[in-house]
Short mmCIF file of C-alpha atoms in Angstrom, two decimals:
data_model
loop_
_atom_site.label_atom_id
_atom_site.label_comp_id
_atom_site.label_asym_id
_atom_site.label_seq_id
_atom_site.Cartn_x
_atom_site.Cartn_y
_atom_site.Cartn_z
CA UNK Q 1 88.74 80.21 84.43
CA UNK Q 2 90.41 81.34 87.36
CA UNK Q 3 89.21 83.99 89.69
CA UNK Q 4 91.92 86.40 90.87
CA UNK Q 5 92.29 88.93 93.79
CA UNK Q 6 94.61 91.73 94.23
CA UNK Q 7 96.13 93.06 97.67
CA UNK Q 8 98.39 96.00 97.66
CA UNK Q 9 99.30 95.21 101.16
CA UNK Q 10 100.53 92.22 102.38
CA UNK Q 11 98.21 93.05 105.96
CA UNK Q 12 95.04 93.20 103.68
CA UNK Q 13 95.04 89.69 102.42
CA UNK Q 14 92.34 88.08 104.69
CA UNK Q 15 93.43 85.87 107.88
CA UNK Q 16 91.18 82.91 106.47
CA UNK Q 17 93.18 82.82 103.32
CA UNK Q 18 96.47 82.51 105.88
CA UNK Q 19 96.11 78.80 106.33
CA UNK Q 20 95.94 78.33 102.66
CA UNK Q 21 99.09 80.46 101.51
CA UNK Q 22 101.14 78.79 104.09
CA UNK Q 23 100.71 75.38 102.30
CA UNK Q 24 101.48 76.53 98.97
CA UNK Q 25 104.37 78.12 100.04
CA UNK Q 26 105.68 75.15 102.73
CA UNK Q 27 108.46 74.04 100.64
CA UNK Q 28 109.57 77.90 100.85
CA UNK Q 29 108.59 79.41 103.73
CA UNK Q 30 108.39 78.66 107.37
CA UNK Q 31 105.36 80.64 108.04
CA UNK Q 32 103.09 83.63 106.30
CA UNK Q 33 104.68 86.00 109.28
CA UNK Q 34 108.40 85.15 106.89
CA UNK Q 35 106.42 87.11 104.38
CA UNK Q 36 105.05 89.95 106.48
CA UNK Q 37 108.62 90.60 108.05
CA UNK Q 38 109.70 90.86 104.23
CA UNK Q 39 106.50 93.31 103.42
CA UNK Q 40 107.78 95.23 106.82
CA UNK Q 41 111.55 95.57 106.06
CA UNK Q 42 111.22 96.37 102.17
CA UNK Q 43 112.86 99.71 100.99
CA UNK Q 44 111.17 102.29 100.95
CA UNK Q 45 109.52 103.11 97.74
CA UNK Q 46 108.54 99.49 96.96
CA UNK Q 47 105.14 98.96 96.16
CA UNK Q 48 103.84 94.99 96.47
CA UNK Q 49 100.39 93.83 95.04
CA UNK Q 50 99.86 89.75 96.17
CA UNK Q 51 97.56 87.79 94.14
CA UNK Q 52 95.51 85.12 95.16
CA UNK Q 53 94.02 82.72 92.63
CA UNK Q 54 90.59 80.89 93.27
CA UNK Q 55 89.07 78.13 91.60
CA UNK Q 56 85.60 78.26 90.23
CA UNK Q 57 84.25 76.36 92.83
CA UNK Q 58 86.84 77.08 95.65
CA UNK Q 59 86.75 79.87 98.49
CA UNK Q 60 90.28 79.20 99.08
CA UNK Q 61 93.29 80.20 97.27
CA UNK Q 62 95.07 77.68 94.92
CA UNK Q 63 97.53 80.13 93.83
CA UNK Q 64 99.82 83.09 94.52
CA UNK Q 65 101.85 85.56 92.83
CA UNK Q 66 103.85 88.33 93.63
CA UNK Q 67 104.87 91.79 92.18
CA UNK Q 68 107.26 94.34 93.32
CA UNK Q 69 106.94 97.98 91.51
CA UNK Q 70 110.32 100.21 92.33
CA UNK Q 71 110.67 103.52 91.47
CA UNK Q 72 112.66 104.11 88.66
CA UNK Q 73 116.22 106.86 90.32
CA UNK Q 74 115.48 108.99 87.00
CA UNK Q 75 117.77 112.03 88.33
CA UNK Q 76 120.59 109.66 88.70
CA UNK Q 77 120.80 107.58 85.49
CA UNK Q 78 119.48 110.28 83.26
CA UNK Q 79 122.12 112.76 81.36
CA UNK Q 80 122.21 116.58 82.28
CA UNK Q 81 119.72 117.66 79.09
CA UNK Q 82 117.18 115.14 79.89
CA UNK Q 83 116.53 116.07 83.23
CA UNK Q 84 116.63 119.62 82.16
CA UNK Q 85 113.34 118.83 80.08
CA UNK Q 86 110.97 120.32 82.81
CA UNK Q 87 108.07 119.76 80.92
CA UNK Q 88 108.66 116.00 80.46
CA UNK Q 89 106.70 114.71 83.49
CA UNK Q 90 107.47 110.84 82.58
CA UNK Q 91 110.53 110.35 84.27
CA UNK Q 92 108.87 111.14 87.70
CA UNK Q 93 106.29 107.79 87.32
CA UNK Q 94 109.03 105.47 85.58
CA UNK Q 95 108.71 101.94 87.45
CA UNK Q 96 110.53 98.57 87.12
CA UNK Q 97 108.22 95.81 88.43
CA UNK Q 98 109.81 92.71 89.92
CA UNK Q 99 107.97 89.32 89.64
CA UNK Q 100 108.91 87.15 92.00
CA UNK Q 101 107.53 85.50 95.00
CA UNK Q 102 109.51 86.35 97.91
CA UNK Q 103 112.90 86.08 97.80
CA UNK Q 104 112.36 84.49 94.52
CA UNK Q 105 113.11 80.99 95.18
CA UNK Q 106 109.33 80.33 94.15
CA UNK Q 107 110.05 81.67 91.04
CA UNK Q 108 107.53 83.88 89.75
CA UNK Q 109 104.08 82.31 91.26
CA UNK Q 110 103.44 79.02 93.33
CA UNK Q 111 99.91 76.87 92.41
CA UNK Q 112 98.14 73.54 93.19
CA UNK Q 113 99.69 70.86 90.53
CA UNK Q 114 95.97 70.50 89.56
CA UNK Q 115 95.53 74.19 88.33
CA UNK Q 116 99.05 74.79 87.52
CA UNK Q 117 97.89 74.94 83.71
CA UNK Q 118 95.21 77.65 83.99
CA UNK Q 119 97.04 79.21 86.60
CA UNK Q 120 100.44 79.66 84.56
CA UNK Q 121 97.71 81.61 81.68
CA UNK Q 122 96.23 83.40 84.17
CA UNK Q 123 99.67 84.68 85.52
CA UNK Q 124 100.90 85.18 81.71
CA UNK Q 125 97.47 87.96 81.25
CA UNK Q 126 98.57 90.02 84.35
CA UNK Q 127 102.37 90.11 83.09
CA UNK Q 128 101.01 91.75 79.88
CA UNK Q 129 98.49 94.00 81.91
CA UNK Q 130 101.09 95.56 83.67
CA UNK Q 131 103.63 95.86 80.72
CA UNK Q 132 101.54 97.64 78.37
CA UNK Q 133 101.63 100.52 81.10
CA UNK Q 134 103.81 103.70 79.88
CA UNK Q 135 105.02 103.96 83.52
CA UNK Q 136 106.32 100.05 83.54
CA UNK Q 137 109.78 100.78 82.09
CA UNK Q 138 111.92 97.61 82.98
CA UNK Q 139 111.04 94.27 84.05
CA UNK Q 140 112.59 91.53 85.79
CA UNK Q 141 110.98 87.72 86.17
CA UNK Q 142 112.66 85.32 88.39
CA UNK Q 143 110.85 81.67 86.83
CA UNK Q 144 111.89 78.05 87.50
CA UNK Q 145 114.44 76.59 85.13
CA UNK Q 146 112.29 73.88 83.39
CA UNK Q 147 109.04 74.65 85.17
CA UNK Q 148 108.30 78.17 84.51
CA UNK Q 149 108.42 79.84 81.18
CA UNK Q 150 106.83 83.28 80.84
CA UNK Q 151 106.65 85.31 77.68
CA UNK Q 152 107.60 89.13 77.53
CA UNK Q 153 105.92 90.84 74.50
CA UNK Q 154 108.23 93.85 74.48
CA UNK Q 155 110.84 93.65 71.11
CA UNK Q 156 113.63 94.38 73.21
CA UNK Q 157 115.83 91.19 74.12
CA UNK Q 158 116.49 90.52 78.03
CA UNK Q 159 119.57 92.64 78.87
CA UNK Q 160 120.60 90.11 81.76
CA UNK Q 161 119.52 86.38 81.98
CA UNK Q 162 121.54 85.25 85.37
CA UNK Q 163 121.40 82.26 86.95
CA UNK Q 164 121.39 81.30 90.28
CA UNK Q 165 121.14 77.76 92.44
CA UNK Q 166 118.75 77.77 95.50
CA UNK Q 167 119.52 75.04 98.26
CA UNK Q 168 116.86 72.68 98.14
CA UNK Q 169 115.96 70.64 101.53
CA UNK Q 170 117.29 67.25 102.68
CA UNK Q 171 114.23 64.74 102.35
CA UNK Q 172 114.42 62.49 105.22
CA UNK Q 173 115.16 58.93 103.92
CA UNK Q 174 116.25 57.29 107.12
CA UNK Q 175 115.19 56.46 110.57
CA UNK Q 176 118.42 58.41 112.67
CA UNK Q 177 120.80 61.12 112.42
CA UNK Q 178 123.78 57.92 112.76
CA UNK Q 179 121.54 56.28 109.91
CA UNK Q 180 121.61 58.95 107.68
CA UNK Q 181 126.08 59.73 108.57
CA UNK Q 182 126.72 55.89 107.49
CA UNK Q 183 124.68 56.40 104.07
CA UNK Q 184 127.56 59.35 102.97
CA UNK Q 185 130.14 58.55 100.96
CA UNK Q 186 133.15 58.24 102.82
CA UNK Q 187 134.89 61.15 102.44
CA UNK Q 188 132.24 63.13 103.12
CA UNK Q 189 131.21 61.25 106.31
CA UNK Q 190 135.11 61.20 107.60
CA UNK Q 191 135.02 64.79 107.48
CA UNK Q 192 131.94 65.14 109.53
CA UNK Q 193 133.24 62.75 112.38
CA UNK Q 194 136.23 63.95 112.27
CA UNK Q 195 134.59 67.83 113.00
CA UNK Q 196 132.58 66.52 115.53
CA UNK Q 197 135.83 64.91 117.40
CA UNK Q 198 137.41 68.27 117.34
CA UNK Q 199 133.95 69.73 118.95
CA UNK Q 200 134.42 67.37 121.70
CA UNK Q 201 138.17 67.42 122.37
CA UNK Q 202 137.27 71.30 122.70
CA UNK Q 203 134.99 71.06 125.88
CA UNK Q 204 132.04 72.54 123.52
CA UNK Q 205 128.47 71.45 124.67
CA UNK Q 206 125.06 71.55 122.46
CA UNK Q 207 122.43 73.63 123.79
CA UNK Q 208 118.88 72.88 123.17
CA UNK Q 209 116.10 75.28 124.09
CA UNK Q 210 112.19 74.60 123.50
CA UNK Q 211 111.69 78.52 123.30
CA UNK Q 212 113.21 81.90 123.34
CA UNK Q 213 112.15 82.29 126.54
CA UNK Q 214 114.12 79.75 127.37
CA UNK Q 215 117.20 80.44 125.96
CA UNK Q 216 120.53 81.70 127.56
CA UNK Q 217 119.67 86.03 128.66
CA UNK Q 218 123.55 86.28 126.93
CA UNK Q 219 122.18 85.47 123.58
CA UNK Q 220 124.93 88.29 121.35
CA UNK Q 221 121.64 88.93 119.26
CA UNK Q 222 119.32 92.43 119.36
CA UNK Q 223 116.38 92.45 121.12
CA UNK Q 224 113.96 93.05 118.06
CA UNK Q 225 116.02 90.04 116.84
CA UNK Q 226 114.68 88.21 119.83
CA UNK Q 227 111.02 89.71 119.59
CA UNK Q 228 111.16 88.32 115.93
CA UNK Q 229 111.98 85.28 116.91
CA UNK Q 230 109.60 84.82 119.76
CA UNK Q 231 106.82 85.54 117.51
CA UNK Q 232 107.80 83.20 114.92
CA UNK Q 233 107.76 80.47 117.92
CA UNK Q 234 111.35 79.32 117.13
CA UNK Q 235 113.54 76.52 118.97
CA UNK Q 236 116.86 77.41 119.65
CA UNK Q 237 119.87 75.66 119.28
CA UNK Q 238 123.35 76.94 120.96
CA UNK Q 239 127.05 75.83 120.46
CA UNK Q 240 128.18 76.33 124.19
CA UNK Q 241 131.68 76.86 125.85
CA UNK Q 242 132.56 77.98 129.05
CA UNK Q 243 129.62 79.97 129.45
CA UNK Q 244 130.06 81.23 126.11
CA UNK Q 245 127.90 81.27 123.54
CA UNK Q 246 129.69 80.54 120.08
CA UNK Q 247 126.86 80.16 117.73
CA UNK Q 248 123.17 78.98 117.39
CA UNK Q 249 120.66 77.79 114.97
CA UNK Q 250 117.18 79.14 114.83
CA UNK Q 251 114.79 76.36 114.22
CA UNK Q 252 111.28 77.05 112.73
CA UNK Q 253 108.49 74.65 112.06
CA UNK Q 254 106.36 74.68 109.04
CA UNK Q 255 103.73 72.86 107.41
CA UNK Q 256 103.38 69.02 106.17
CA UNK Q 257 107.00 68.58 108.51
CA UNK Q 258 109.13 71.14 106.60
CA UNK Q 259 111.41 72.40 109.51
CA UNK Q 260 113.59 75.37 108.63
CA UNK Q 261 117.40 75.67 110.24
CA UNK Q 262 119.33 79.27 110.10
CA UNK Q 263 122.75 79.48 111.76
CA UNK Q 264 124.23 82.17 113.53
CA UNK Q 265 128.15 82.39 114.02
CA UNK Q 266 129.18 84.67 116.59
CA UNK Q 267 132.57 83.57 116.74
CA UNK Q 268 135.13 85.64 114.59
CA UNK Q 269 136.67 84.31 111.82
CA UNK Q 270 140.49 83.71 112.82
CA UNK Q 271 139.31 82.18 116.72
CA UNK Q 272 136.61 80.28 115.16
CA UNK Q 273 136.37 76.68 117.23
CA UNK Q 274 133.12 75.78 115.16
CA UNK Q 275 134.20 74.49 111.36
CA UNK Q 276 130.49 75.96 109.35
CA UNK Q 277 129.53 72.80 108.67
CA UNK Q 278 128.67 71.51 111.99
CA UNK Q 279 125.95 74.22 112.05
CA UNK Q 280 124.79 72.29 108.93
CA UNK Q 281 125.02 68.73 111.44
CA UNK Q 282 123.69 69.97 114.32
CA UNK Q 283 120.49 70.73 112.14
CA UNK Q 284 120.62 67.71 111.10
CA UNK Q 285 121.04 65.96 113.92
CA UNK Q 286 118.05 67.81 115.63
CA UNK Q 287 115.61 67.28 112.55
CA UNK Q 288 116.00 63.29 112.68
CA UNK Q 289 114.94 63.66 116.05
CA UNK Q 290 111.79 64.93 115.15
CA UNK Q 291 109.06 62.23 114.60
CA UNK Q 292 106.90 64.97 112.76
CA UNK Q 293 109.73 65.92 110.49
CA UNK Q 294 109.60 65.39 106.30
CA UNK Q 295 112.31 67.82 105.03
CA UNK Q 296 115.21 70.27 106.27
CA UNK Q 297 116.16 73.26 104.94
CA UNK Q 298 118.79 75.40 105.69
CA UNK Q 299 118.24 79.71 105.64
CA UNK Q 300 120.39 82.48 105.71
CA UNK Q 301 119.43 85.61 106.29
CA UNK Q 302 115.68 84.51 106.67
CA UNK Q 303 115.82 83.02 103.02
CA UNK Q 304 116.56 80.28 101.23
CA UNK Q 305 119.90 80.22 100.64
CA UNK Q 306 121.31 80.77 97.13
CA UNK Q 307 124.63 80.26 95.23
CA UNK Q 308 125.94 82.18 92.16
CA UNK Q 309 128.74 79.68 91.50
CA UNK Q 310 127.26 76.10 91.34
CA UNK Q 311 130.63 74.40 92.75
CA UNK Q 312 129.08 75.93 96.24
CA UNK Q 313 126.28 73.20 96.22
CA UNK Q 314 128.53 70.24 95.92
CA UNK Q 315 129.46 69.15 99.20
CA UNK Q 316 125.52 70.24 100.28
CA UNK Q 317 124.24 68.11 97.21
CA UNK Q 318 126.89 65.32 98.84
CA UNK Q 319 125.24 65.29 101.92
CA UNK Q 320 121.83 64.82 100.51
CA UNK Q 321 120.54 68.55 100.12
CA UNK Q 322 119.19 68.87 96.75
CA UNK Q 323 119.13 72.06 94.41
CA UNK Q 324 116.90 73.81 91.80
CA UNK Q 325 117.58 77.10 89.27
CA UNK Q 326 115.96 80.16 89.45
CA UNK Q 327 116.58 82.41 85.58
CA UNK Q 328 116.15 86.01 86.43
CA UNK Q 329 115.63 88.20 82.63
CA UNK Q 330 115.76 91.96 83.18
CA UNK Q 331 114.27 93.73 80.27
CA UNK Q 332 114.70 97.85 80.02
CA UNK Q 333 112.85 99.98 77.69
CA UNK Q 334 115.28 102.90 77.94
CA UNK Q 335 119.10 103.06 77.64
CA UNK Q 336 119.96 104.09 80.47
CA UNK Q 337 118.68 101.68 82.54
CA UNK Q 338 121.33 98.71 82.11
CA UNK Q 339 120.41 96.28 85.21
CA UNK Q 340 118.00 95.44 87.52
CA UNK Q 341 117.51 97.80 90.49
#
């Protein structure tokens, strides 16, 4: 029997249990802050409860989960005589609750292998707590294609079951960046070189800097962009041109050597010197140089970064990268609620 803990604020989960979190979540996350920024920049409206799972004799998390409770835009979706029913006071507390972890590439909760068992019943108990509540009118679960598989006890069929492909990191299986180049098949690696001749013919340099601090004061980013980044402790990495800036990649290091890339293009479109993939490369190149490094993975937009259309992952999968599936059901108890909010 697990022992679980409820938080309806990401800032009141205790700073001991920080650690803990962190290195159930280091294949998704570069840090717990990730998750506070996320907490911080939610909607407004959005209610989170986190739940950490104990062990019965462990005082340190083995699990999390994750819920999201939205309110329900009941003046919007509902016809003119329904919202004319004054006395109906339902409407006002109407709620879809999201369970996912995150962005949901962690699916729906994350455990310890050894609990995963009791932890997966555990989860299953508070998914029917919180749908037998009259204010719980729509649902949506974002599990693990063949690793997560949650019941919904509602008679209603999902509306939506979409799937989408999250970019899974590049395991390091060789000793150098040139190591790793001459293991690609050869179209793939001909296009690489062949992007990093055009880099050079073009009189662009690669910037490397330890800190923010340290980084060019011309940075074409915000300031609270900056502060972010400073307090995540990020490395930056610059595509450089005449004084120029053309792009960078902020680099932030997790736990057990997962090291998380996100580029930045700041070149437009139709002048663009920088082919995408070389943001990919320079990553690359930059996490074979770390001795401490196990995995890359790539972000976007602070996330993981996910494909609707599979045929995206191919030339990542051909370099290495590898992929999972996220299923996300959306179940509505009233009509006119037809997708997820």
């Amino acid at each position: 029997m697990l022992i679980v803990q409820k938080f309806h604020s990401i800032h009141e989960i205790d700073p001991e249990f920080v650690g803990n979190i962190e290195v159930l979540l280091q294949e998704d996350v570069a840090s717990f802050s990730s998750l506070v920024e996320s907490h911080d920049s939610a909607p407004a409206g959005d209610v989170f409860t986190y739940f950490l799972f104990f062990g019965p004799t462990q005082n340190t998390p083995i699990g999390f989960a994750q819920l999201c409770l939205r309110p329900v835009p009941y003046k919007k979706i509902l016809p003119l005589h329904k919202r004319m029913a004054f006395w109906n006071k339902d409407p006002e507390h109407w709620k879809q609750v999201t369970w996912q972890v995150g962005d949901g590439s962690s699916g729906i909760c994350v455990f310890d292998p050894r609990f995963a068992r009791t932890g997966k019943e555990q989860v299953q108990k508070l998914i029917k707590e919180y749908e037998s509540r009259k204010d719980i009118v729509a649902q949506q679960l974002s599990c693990l294609k063949g690793l997560q598989d949650y019941q919904i006890s509602w008679e209603t069929p999902p509306l939506s079951v979409k799937e989408s492909y999250i970019l899974e990191p590049l395991v390091k299986a060789c000793k150098s960046y040139q190591d790793y180049l001459s293991g690609l098949k050869a179209p793939t690696q001909k296009e690489i070189r062949a992007g990093w001749k055009e880099l050079k013919k073009a009189h662009i340099n690669l910037g490397d800097y330890p800190t923010v601090d340290e980084a060019p004061r011309d940075l074409p980013v915000k300031p609270e962009q900056l502060a972010s980044w400073k307090k995540l402790g990020a490395q930056i990495l610059t595509f450089e041109k005449d004084d120029r800036i053309l792009g960078c990649l902020v680099v932030l290091k997790g736990k057990s050597g997962n090291v998380f890339f996100e580029p930045f293009l700041f070149e437009t479109e139709s002048e663009a010197l920088i082919m995408d993939e070389l943001y990919t490369q320079y990553a690359l190149l930059k996490f074979f140089e770390m001795p401490e490094s196990r995995k890359c993975h790539l972000l976007k937009f602070g996330t993981k970064v996910i494909f609707d259309d599979k045929e995206e992952l191919k030339f990542f999968l051909e370099q290495g990268f590898q992929s999972k599936t996220v299923t996300r059901s959306f179940y509505s108890r009233i009509p006119e609620l037809q997708q997820s909010l």
